[in-house]
């Protein structure tokens, strides 16, 4: 049988990009923002809880049927550091880390809105499968819809900015470039077009030399909480799918704003159907009825907002074996979210890959209906550790090199504490600090108990005064040993 071939440009969901907006082929309008997020583990548990409370209140202002998509892109990039390394140890460290692959992170937020009677997507009627938009004249009412989108965008900017999140509106050029990067799976270079062909296989798609797979969240964990505790340090509940996953991947997390009354009526009907078939139903049907009863009762009592949540993880690699290993790692990361379950897509892979494209999340159909309280647990608003331009070279917990200014003169408290059990490398770490600061030209005074740094200081040409209890050290801070023109004078050391 001959394979059916279609132009990739024809399948791309964009009709037009203009006035900093995406006009999609099914008539929806989308706007996008690039997010500047706080560092991993920077926020306390209390701050994360307050943030979620504010977001729950803010999302109530969004139009019914609209979709909010957070797109997190993690990709490997060769490490490079500007500036010439000074000193022997600095040069050796630079050679060691040069071109090491580190995981970069870009985060985006998209809001989209379609016609009020827009049909829900399913595997058959999605734009990718059906080839065109359903319904008559999908572009009617565009001007009014654009006004609603702009209003919602302004409200989202205010909402997220109030939580310390920097939002930068994407312009036409940036939107176009992001789409080209997504459909080439190339986030390092700037593709000039759709440069790679796409082949569809069962369980994967080939995009040029890359092979991609998708995992969808299909079942919540036993407990949905906004916090994930790692060694007593608070992080977001969905953080296992972030930088901690450690492989090239994209996480598309989208929330559809649902009509609560309509959804509750549908659930009531589901419960009645289960009850009417009592004589045929087994224990599973009874459990299902009890779950629906508890869920609808809680939503009605607390007047809670309902959201349909889709979490899709896109993985890619140039090696089929590596992609299989990546898939296992991603499934394990999903299970780390309190036992949640993921599904490795097969026939729907290409369909859902297009649905996870920037601003196109309304085309996604792997969704779970949740209370807003639970749904927003899957929203991770943390980013990579920030990399300074000055200071000591360190590695973050994911073994990515960075610089930290331990003695920041802009702060009024210039202290650092190295903690660890015996043999964990405290002396080695401080020794690295001493060597790096010496090569950077800093003056250092080390008080050493036990002689741990004697060899290092001697090798660096420093002076080491060893304490002897029988001949204790003594010094006179008021001694002025230097003379000028026969008179004692205050040296710079005494003045400072």
Short mmCIF file of C-alpha atoms in Angstrom, two decimals:
data_model
loop_
_atom_site.label_atom_id
_atom_site.label_comp_id
_atom_site.label_asym_id
_atom_site.label_seq_id
_atom_site.Cartn_x
_atom_site.Cartn_y
_atom_site.Cartn_z
CA UNK A 1 0.00 0.00 0.00
CA UNK A 2 1.20 3.47 -0.83
CA UNK A 3 1.69 5.78 2.14
CA UNK A 4 -0.44 8.89 2.10
CA UNK A 5 1.69 12.04 1.87
CA UNK A 6 0.59 15.50 2.94
CA UNK A 7 2.40 18.81 3.05
CA UNK A 8 3.60 19.71 6.56
CA UNK A 9 2.70 23.38 5.98
CA UNK A 10 -0.86 22.26 5.28
CA UNK A 11 -1.05 20.46 8.63
CA UNK A 12 0.43 23.30 10.71
CA UNK A 13 -2.56 24.73 12.64
CA UNK A 14 -1.66 28.38 11.96
CA UNK A 15 -3.80 30.38 9.54
CA UNK A 16 -2.02 33.68 10.16
CA UNK A 17 0.29 35.46 12.60
CA UNK A 18 -0.40 39.17 12.96
CA UNK A 19 -0.69 41.85 15.63
CA UNK A 20 1.13 39.60 18.14
CA UNK A 21 -1.60 36.95 17.87
CA UNK A 22 -1.97 33.49 16.41
CA UNK A 23 -5.04 32.93 14.25
CA UNK A 24 -5.53 29.18 14.09
CA UNK A 25 -7.26 27.35 11.27
CA UNK A 26 -10.24 26.38 13.40
CA UNK A 27 -10.98 30.05 14.16
CA UNK A 28 -9.39 30.21 17.61
CA UNK A 29 -7.18 33.14 18.57
CA UNK A 30 -4.14 32.64 20.81
CA UNK A 31 -1.62 34.93 22.45
CA UNK A 32 1.66 33.91 24.07
CA UNK A 33 4.08 35.06 26.74
CA UNK A 34 7.61 34.08 27.65
CA UNK A 35 7.87 33.47 31.39
CA UNK A 36 10.66 34.48 33.75
CA UNK A 37 10.32 32.09 36.68
CA UNK A 38 11.83 31.87 40.15
CA UNK A 39 14.67 29.39 40.66
CA UNK A 40 14.03 25.80 41.69
CA UNK A 41 13.36 25.52 45.45
CA UNK A 42 13.51 29.28 45.93
CA UNK A 43 9.91 29.56 47.12
CA UNK A 44 8.81 28.22 50.47
CA UNK A 45 5.89 25.84 50.87
CA UNK A 46 3.74 28.66 52.26
CA UNK A 47 4.54 30.86 49.26
CA UNK A 48 3.59 28.08 46.81
CA UNK A 49 0.27 27.54 48.59
CA UNK A 50 -0.55 31.27 48.57
CA UNK A 51 0.41 31.44 44.88
CA UNK A 52 -2.04 28.64 44.03
CA UNK A 53 -4.82 30.32 46.00
CA UNK A 54 -4.30 33.53 44.00
CA UNK A 55 -4.31 31.63 40.70
CA UNK A 56 -7.54 29.79 41.56
CA UNK A 57 -9.25 33.13 42.18
CA UNK A 58 -7.79 34.68 39.01
CA UNK A 59 -8.81 31.86 36.65
CA UNK A 60 -12.47 32.39 37.53
CA UNK A 61 -12.38 35.53 35.38
CA UNK A 62 -11.46 33.64 32.18
CA UNK A 63 -14.19 32.93 29.59
CA UNK A 64 -15.81 29.48 29.51
CA UNK A 65 -14.29 27.22 26.88
CA UNK A 66 -11.00 29.11 26.84
CA UNK A 67 -7.71 27.28 27.26
CA UNK A 68 -4.56 28.11 29.20
CA UNK A 69 -1.42 26.24 28.15
CA UNK A 70 1.97 26.26 29.85
CA UNK A 71 4.70 24.97 27.56
CA UNK A 72 8.04 23.99 29.12
CA UNK A 73 10.88 23.11 26.75
CA UNK A 74 13.98 21.32 28.08
CA UNK A 75 16.85 20.70 25.66
CA UNK A 76 20.56 19.95 25.84
CA UNK A 77 22.96 22.73 24.98
CA UNK A 78 26.76 22.75 25.06
CA UNK A 79 28.14 24.73 28.00
CA UNK A 80 30.16 27.81 27.11
CA UNK A 81 31.44 30.56 29.36
CA UNK A 82 32.50 33.95 28.09
CA UNK A 83 35.78 35.46 29.21
CA UNK A 84 39.28 34.06 29.37
CA UNK A 85 40.15 31.76 32.26
CA UNK A 86 42.95 33.14 34.47
CA UNK A 87 45.23 30.84 36.42
CA UNK A 88 46.14 27.17 36.12
CA UNK A 89 43.21 25.70 38.06
CA UNK A 90 40.67 27.98 36.39
CA UNK A 91 41.91 26.96 32.93
CA UNK A 92 41.73 23.26 33.85
CA UNK A 93 38.18 23.65 35.16
CA UNK A 94 37.20 25.53 32.01
CA UNK A 95 38.60 22.71 29.84
CA UNK A 96 36.73 20.13 31.91
CA UNK A 97 33.33 21.78 31.59
CA UNK A 98 33.70 23.20 28.08
CA UNK A 99 30.98 21.82 25.78
CA UNK A 100 29.47 19.64 28.51
CA UNK A 101 25.78 19.16 27.67
CA UNK A 102 23.57 20.97 30.14
CA UNK A 103 19.78 21.09 30.22
CA UNK A 104 18.38 24.48 29.20
CA UNK A 105 14.81 25.51 29.98
CA UNK A 106 12.40 27.86 28.23
CA UNK A 107 8.89 28.43 29.57
CA UNK A 108 5.86 29.90 27.76
CA UNK A 109 2.23 30.60 28.56
CA UNK A 110 -0.51 30.65 25.91
CA UNK A 111 -4.15 31.68 26.15
CA UNK A 112 -6.60 30.73 23.40
CA UNK A 113 -10.30 31.24 22.76
CA UNK A 114 -12.59 29.87 20.06
CA UNK A 115 -16.25 30.29 19.13
CA UNK A 116 -18.81 29.57 21.84
CA UNK A 117 -20.16 26.59 19.88
CA UNK A 118 -16.69 25.20 19.10
CA UNK A 119 -16.90 21.38 19.15
CA UNK A 120 -14.62 19.49 21.51
CA UNK A 121 -11.67 17.76 19.90
CA UNK A 122 -11.47 13.99 19.70
CA UNK A 123 -9.19 11.60 17.78
CA UNK A 124 -11.42 11.82 14.69
CA UNK A 125 -12.41 15.48 14.43
CA UNK A 126 -9.10 17.16 15.35
CA UNK A 127 -7.65 19.40 12.67
CA UNK A 128 -4.76 16.99 12.11
CA UNK A 129 -7.10 14.01 11.53
CA UNK A 130 -10.01 15.71 9.80
CA UNK A 131 -7.93 18.09 7.69
CA UNK A 132 -10.17 21.11 8.22
CA UNK A 133 -12.16 22.87 10.92
CA UNK A 134 -15.62 21.63 11.81
CA UNK A 135 -18.65 23.88 11.68
CA UNK A 136 -19.64 26.77 9.46
CA UNK A 137 -17.39 29.78 8.99
CA UNK A 138 -14.90 29.30 11.85
CA UNK A 139 -13.65 32.87 11.35
CA UNK A 140 -16.92 34.65 12.11
CA UNK A 141 -16.84 37.03 15.07
CA UNK A 142 -13.05 37.38 14.99
CA UNK A 143 -12.96 41.04 16.07
CA UNK A 144 -15.08 40.45 19.15
CA UNK A 145 -13.10 37.32 20.02
CA UNK A 146 -9.80 39.23 19.65
CA UNK A 147 -11.04 41.83 22.16
CA UNK A 148 -11.87 39.10 24.69
CA UNK A 149 -8.45 37.54 24.20
CA UNK A 150 -6.67 40.85 24.76
CA UNK A 151 -8.71 41.51 27.91
CA UNK A 152 -7.96 38.04 29.28
CA UNK A 153 -4.27 38.49 28.39
CA UNK A 154 -4.09 41.73 30.41
CA UNK A 155 -5.73 39.99 33.39
CA UNK A 156 -3.27 37.09 33.16
CA UNK A 157 -0.32 39.49 33.04
CA UNK A 158 -1.54 41.19 36.20
CA UNK A 159 -2.28 37.86 37.90
CA UNK A 160 1.09 36.22 37.24
CA UNK A 161 3.08 39.43 37.74
CA UNK A 162 1.54 39.76 41.21
CA UNK A 163 3.19 36.41 42.02
CA UNK A 164 6.64 37.65 40.96
CA UNK A 165 6.56 35.98 37.53
CA UNK A 166 7.93 38.07 34.66
CA UNK A 167 5.77 37.90 31.52
CA UNK A 168 6.96 39.11 28.12
CA UNK A 169 4.41 39.18 25.30
CA UNK A 170 5.57 37.31 22.20
CA UNK A 171 5.56 39.30 18.97
CA UNK A 172 4.89 38.03 15.46
CA UNK A 173 8.52 37.13 14.80
CA UNK A 174 8.91 35.30 18.12
CA UNK A 175 5.68 33.34 17.61
CA UNK A 176 6.77 32.31 14.12
CA UNK A 177 10.23 31.29 15.34
CA UNK A 178 8.81 29.23 18.22
CA UNK A 179 6.56 27.30 15.82
CA UNK A 180 9.49 26.54 13.53
CA UNK A 181 11.61 25.42 16.48
CA UNK A 182 8.80 23.17 17.78
CA UNK A 183 8.12 21.41 14.49
CA UNK A 184 11.85 20.94 13.86
CA UNK A 185 12.51 19.96 17.51
CA UNK A 186 15.48 22.32 17.27
CA UNK A 187 15.72 24.92 20.04
CA UNK A 188 19.45 25.73 19.72
CA UNK A 189 19.59 27.08 16.18
CA UNK A 190 16.97 29.29 14.59
CA UNK A 191 15.34 27.25 11.80
CA UNK A 192 14.41 29.37 8.80
CA UNK A 193 11.43 27.16 7.96
CA UNK A 194 10.01 23.68 8.43
CA UNK A 195 13.26 22.00 7.50
CA UNK A 196 12.55 18.39 8.48
CA UNK A 197 10.16 15.87 7.00
CA UNK A 198 7.79 13.98 9.26
CA UNK A 199 7.08 10.26 9.13
CA UNK A 200 4.39 8.66 11.27
CA UNK A 201 4.95 5.28 12.91
CA UNK A 202 3.02 3.38 15.52
CA UNK A 203 4.22 4.72 18.87
CA UNK A 204 6.51 7.40 17.47
CA UNK A 205 6.98 10.01 14.78
CA UNK A 206 10.18 10.80 12.92
CA UNK A 207 11.04 14.46 12.49
CA UNK A 208 14.09 14.47 10.28
CA UNK A 209 16.85 12.63 12.13
CA UNK A 210 14.92 12.73 15.44
CA UNK A 211 12.41 10.19 16.72
CA UNK A 212 9.71 11.48 19.08
CA UNK A 213 7.20 9.85 21.43
CA UNK A 214 4.42 11.20 23.66
CA UNK A 215 3.25 10.19 27.12
CA UNK A 216 -0.13 11.44 28.39
CA UNK A 217 -1.28 11.71 31.99
CA UNK A 218 -4.26 9.33 32.27
CA UNK A 219 -4.80 8.96 36.02
CA UNK A 220 -4.21 11.19 39.02
CA UNK A 221 -2.14 10.08 41.96
CA UNK A 222 -3.52 9.05 45.32
CA UNK A 223 -3.02 12.57 46.66
CA UNK A 224 -2.93 15.82 44.66
CA UNK A 225 -0.98 18.44 46.57
CA UNK A 226 0.73 21.61 45.42
CA UNK A 227 3.92 20.57 47.23
CA UNK A 228 6.57 17.93 46.67
CA UNK A 229 9.01 17.60 49.58
CA UNK A 230 12.58 16.56 48.75
CA UNK A 231 14.73 16.17 51.84
CA UNK A 232 12.54 18.66 53.65
CA UNK A 233 12.83 21.25 50.84
CA UNK A 234 9.54 22.31 49.22
CA UNK A 235 9.08 22.20 45.45
CA UNK A 236 6.14 22.01 43.08
CA UNK A 237 4.07 18.82 42.88
CA UNK A 238 4.84 18.32 39.18
CA UNK A 239 8.57 19.11 39.55
CA UNK A 240 9.56 15.48 38.71
CA UNK A 241 8.58 16.32 35.10
CA UNK A 242 10.81 19.40 35.05
CA UNK A 243 14.57 19.76 35.17
CA UNK A 244 14.75 16.73 37.49
CA UNK A 245 13.85 14.49 34.55
CA UNK A 246 17.23 15.39 33.04
CA UNK A 247 16.47 14.49 29.40
CA UNK A 248 15.37 16.50 26.35
CA UNK A 249 11.59 16.84 26.60
CA UNK A 250 8.62 19.17 26.34
CA UNK A 251 5.84 19.35 28.91
CA UNK A 252 2.53 20.77 27.65
CA UNK A 253 0.16 21.42 30.57
CA UNK A 254 -3.19 22.84 29.54
CA UNK A 255 -6.35 23.80 31.42
CA UNK A 256 -9.73 24.19 29.72
CA UNK A 257 -12.21 26.40 31.61
CA UNK A 258 -15.37 24.30 31.87
CA UNK A 259 -19.04 25.19 32.40
CA UNK A 260 -19.54 23.79 35.90
CA UNK A 261 -23.31 23.33 35.69
CA UNK A 262 -23.07 21.56 32.35
CA UNK A 263 -20.35 19.22 33.59
CA UNK A 264 -22.23 18.42 36.80
CA UNK A 265 -25.37 17.52 34.81
CA UNK A 266 -23.30 15.16 32.65
CA UNK A 267 -21.86 13.51 35.77
CA UNK A 268 -25.34 13.19 37.29
CA UNK A 269 -26.52 11.43 34.13
CA UNK A 270 -23.49 9.12 34.31
CA UNK A 271 -24.38 8.25 37.90
CA UNK A 272 -28.04 7.55 36.97
CA UNK A 273 -26.99 5.26 34.14
CA UNK A 274 -24.81 3.29 36.54
CA UNK A 275 -27.69 3.06 39.03
CA UNK A 276 -30.20 1.96 36.37
CA UNK A 277 -27.94 -0.93 35.43
CA UNK A 278 -27.54 -2.04 39.03
CA UNK A 279 -28.50 -5.63 38.25
CA UNK A 280 -25.73 -5.82 35.62
CA UNK A 281 -23.10 -3.72 37.32
CA UNK A 282 -20.27 -5.10 39.33
CA UNK A 283 -18.12 -3.63 42.05
CA UNK A 284 -16.32 -1.32 39.62
CA UNK A 285 -19.62 0.38 38.73
CA UNK A 286 -20.48 0.82 42.40
CA UNK A 287 -17.09 2.42 43.07
CA UNK A 288 -17.56 4.68 40.04
CA UNK A 289 -21.00 5.81 41.29
CA UNK A 290 -19.62 6.52 44.77
CA UNK A 291 -16.74 8.54 43.33
CA UNK A 292 -19.11 10.63 41.18
CA UNK A 293 -21.41 11.22 44.15
CA UNK A 294 -18.55 12.42 46.38
CA UNK A 295 -17.01 14.56 43.62
CA UNK A 296 -20.23 16.36 42.58
CA UNK A 297 -21.26 16.92 46.21
CA UNK A 298 -17.93 18.58 47.05
CA UNK A 299 -18.01 20.78 43.96
CA UNK A 300 -21.58 21.94 44.68
CA UNK A 301 -20.98 22.58 48.38
CA UNK A 302 -17.84 24.66 47.81
CA UNK A 303 -18.94 26.25 44.47
CA UNK A 304 -15.66 25.17 42.94
CA UNK A 305 -14.50 25.81 39.41
CA UNK A 306 -13.99 22.80 37.14
CA UNK A 307 -11.05 22.48 34.75
CA UNK A 308 -10.19 19.83 32.18
CA UNK A 309 -6.47 19.11 32.48
CA UNK A 310 -4.14 17.70 29.86
CA UNK A 311 -0.50 16.87 30.59
CA UNK A 312 1.51 15.68 27.58
CA UNK A 313 5.23 14.88 27.72
CA UNK A 314 7.03 14.95 24.35
CA UNK A 315 10.33 13.02 24.25
CA UNK A 316 12.82 12.85 21.41
CA UNK A 317 16.18 11.33 20.55
CA UNK A 318 18.21 10.42 17.50
CA UNK A 319 18.53 6.86 18.83
CA UNK A 320 15.62 4.45 19.16
CA UNK A 321 17.29 2.76 22.15
CA UNK A 322 17.75 6.10 23.90
CA UNK A 323 14.12 7.01 23.25
CA UNK A 324 13.03 3.76 24.94
CA UNK A 325 15.15 4.60 27.99
CA UNK A 326 13.77 8.17 28.03
CA UNK A 327 10.22 6.77 27.96
CA UNK A 328 10.91 4.62 31.02
CA UNK A 329 12.37 7.62 32.86
CA UNK A 330 9.37 9.82 32.02
CA UNK A 331 6.89 7.15 33.18
CA UNK A 332 8.81 6.84 36.45
CA UNK A 333 8.70 10.64 36.87
CA UNK A 334 4.91 10.61 36.43
CA UNK A 335 4.61 7.85 39.05
CA UNK A 336 6.63 10.05 41.41
CA UNK A 337 3.67 12.43 41.45
CA UNK A 338 1.95 10.45 44.22
CA UNK A 339 1.43 7.40 42.04
CA UNK A 340 -0.07 9.11 38.97
CA UNK A 341 -0.15 7.07 35.76
CA UNK A 342 0.96 7.86 32.25
CA UNK A 343 0.08 6.30 28.90
CA UNK A 344 2.59 5.85 26.08
CA UNK A 345 0.73 6.92 22.95
CA UNK A 346 0.75 4.72 19.84
CA UNK A 347 -1.65 5.54 16.98
CA UNK A 348 -2.40 9.02 18.38
CA UNK A 349 1.23 10.17 18.68
CA UNK A 350 1.25 12.54 15.68
CA UNK A 351 -2.24 13.84 16.48
CA UNK A 352 -1.28 14.75 20.04
CA UNK A 353 2.09 16.17 18.96
CA UNK A 354 0.23 18.73 16.85
CA UNK A 355 -2.24 19.31 19.71
CA UNK A 356 0.66 20.18 22.06
CA UNK A 357 1.95 22.86 19.67
CA UNK A 358 2.14 26.43 21.05
CA UNK A 359 -1.38 27.83 21.55
CA UNK A 360 -3.05 24.75 20.04
CA UNK A 361 -3.89 22.94 23.29
CA UNK A 362 -7.67 23.05 22.67
CA UNK A 363 -7.04 20.30 20.10
CA UNK A 364 -5.86 17.98 22.89
CA UNK A 365 -8.33 15.29 23.95
CA UNK A 366 -6.49 13.32 26.66
CA UNK A 367 -8.09 15.24 29.53
CA UNK A 368 -9.03 14.68 33.18
CA UNK A 369 -11.85 16.67 34.77
CA UNK A 370 -10.70 18.14 38.10
CA UNK A 371 -11.52 20.73 40.67
CA UNK A 372 -9.35 23.83 40.23
CA UNK A 373 -7.76 23.03 43.59
CA UNK A 374 -6.40 19.75 42.21
CA UNK A 375 -5.83 20.88 38.63
CA UNK A 376 -3.37 23.64 39.52
CA UNK A 377 -1.16 21.15 41.36
CA UNK A 378 0.12 20.24 37.88
CA UNK A 379 1.28 23.81 37.22
CA UNK A 380 5.02 24.08 37.93
CA UNK A 381 6.13 27.72 38.11
CA UNK A 382 9.84 27.16 38.81
CA UNK A 383 12.83 27.52 36.50
CA UNK A 384 16.50 26.58 36.31
CA UNK A 385 19.04 27.79 38.82
CA UNK A 386 20.29 31.23 37.79
CA UNK A 387 23.88 31.35 36.57
CA UNK A 388 25.86 34.41 37.67
CA UNK A 389 28.78 35.93 35.75
CA UNK A 390 31.06 36.23 38.78
CA UNK A 391 32.11 34.25 41.81
CA UNK A 392 33.01 30.68 42.65
CA UNK A 393 32.38 27.94 40.11
CA UNK A 394 30.00 25.31 41.50
CA UNK A 395 27.62 22.63 40.24
CA UNK A 396 23.91 22.71 40.95
CA UNK A 397 22.10 19.56 42.13
CA UNK A 398 21.70 18.49 38.48
CA UNK A 399 25.48 18.77 37.89
CA UNK A 400 25.22 21.86 35.70
CA UNK A 401 28.07 24.38 36.18
CA UNK A 402 27.23 27.81 37.55
CA UNK A 403 28.90 30.67 39.41
CA UNK A 404 27.84 31.83 42.87
CA UNK A 405 28.97 35.05 44.49
CA UNK A 406 29.39 33.82 48.06
CA UNK A 407 30.64 37.13 49.40
CA UNK A 408 28.22 39.52 47.76
CA UNK A 409 29.13 43.04 48.88
CA UNK A 410 25.60 44.19 48.00
CA UNK A 411 24.30 42.16 50.96
CA UNK A 412 24.71 43.15 54.61
CA UNK A 413 25.40 39.56 55.66
CA UNK A 414 28.38 37.97 53.90
CA UNK A 415 28.50 34.51 55.43
CA UNK A 416 28.51 31.01 53.97
CA UNK A 417 28.02 27.67 55.69
CA UNK A 418 29.23 24.29 54.38
CA UNK A 419 27.39 21.42 56.07
CA UNK A 420 27.94 17.68 55.72
CA UNK A 421 28.85 14.54 57.67
CA UNK A 422 32.40 13.30 58.08
CA UNK A 423 33.99 12.32 54.77
CA UNK A 424 31.38 14.11 52.63
CA UNK A 425 33.90 16.58 51.16
CA UNK A 426 33.56 19.75 53.26
CA UNK A 427 37.32 20.41 53.37
CA UNK A 428 37.68 19.59 49.67
CA UNK A 429 34.88 22.06 48.85
CA UNK A 430 36.36 24.87 50.93
CA UNK A 431 39.79 24.09 49.44
CA UNK A 432 38.27 24.64 45.99
CA UNK A 433 36.91 27.98 47.19
CA UNK A 434 40.37 28.99 48.44
CA UNK A 435 42.09 28.08 45.16
CA UNK A 436 39.52 29.85 42.99
CA UNK A 437 39.48 33.01 45.06
CA UNK A 438 43.30 33.09 45.17
CA UNK A 439 43.45 32.95 41.36
CA UNK A 440 40.82 35.69 41.20
CA UNK A 441 43.10 37.95 43.24
CA UNK A 442 41.20 38.01 46.55
CA UNK A 443 43.02 38.37 49.87
CA UNK A 444 42.13 35.52 52.24
CA UNK A 445 42.69 34.80 55.91
CA UNK A 446 42.02 31.16 56.83
CA UNK A 447 41.75 29.99 60.42
CA UNK A 448 42.41 26.26 60.20
CA UNK A 449 41.72 23.80 62.99
CA UNK A 450 43.46 20.50 62.25
CA UNK A 451 45.81 21.46 59.44
CA UNK A 452 43.41 20.59 56.60
CA UNK A 453 44.59 23.47 54.40
CA UNK A 454 48.31 23.58 55.21
CA UNK A 455 49.42 21.88 51.98
CA UNK A 456 47.07 23.97 49.85
CA UNK A 457 48.23 27.26 51.35
CA UNK A 458 51.89 26.27 51.03
CA UNK A 459 51.40 25.27 47.39
CA UNK A 460 49.69 28.58 46.64
CA UNK A 461 52.59 30.54 48.17
CA UNK A 462 50.71 31.70 51.24
CA UNK A 463 51.94 32.03 54.79
CA UNK A 464 50.85 29.38 57.28
CA UNK A 465 51.18 30.01 61.00
CA UNK A 466 50.71 26.84 63.01
CA UNK A 467 49.38 27.18 66.54
CA UNK A 468 51.39 25.65 69.36
CA UNK A 469 49.72 25.64 72.82
CA UNK A 470 53.13 25.98 74.51
CA UNK A 471 53.92 29.08 72.46
CA UNK A 472 50.53 30.76 71.85
CA UNK A 473 50.16 33.30 69.09
CA UNK A 474 49.80 36.94 70.02
CA UNK A 475 49.29 40.13 68.05
CA UNK A 476 48.89 43.83 68.73
CA UNK A 477 46.26 45.45 66.49
CA UNK A 478 47.57 48.91 67.48
CA UNK A 479 51.16 48.26 66.41
CA UNK A 480 52.25 50.62 63.61
CA UNK A 481 55.51 49.10 62.34
CA UNK A 482 55.89 51.16 59.19
CA UNK A 483 57.69 54.49 58.94
CA UNK A 484 57.62 57.31 56.43
CA UNK A 485 59.93 60.25 56.74
CA UNK A 486 60.86 59.05 60.22
CA UNK A 487 57.26 58.97 61.44
CA UNK A 488 54.81 56.13 61.93
CA UNK A 489 51.76 56.25 59.63
CA UNK A 490 48.52 54.33 59.22
CA UNK A 491 48.71 51.77 56.43
CA UNK A 492 45.71 50.90 54.26
CA UNK A 493 45.21 47.73 56.32
CA UNK A 494 44.78 49.78 59.50
CA UNK A 495 42.49 52.28 57.80
CA UNK A 496 40.19 49.53 56.53
#
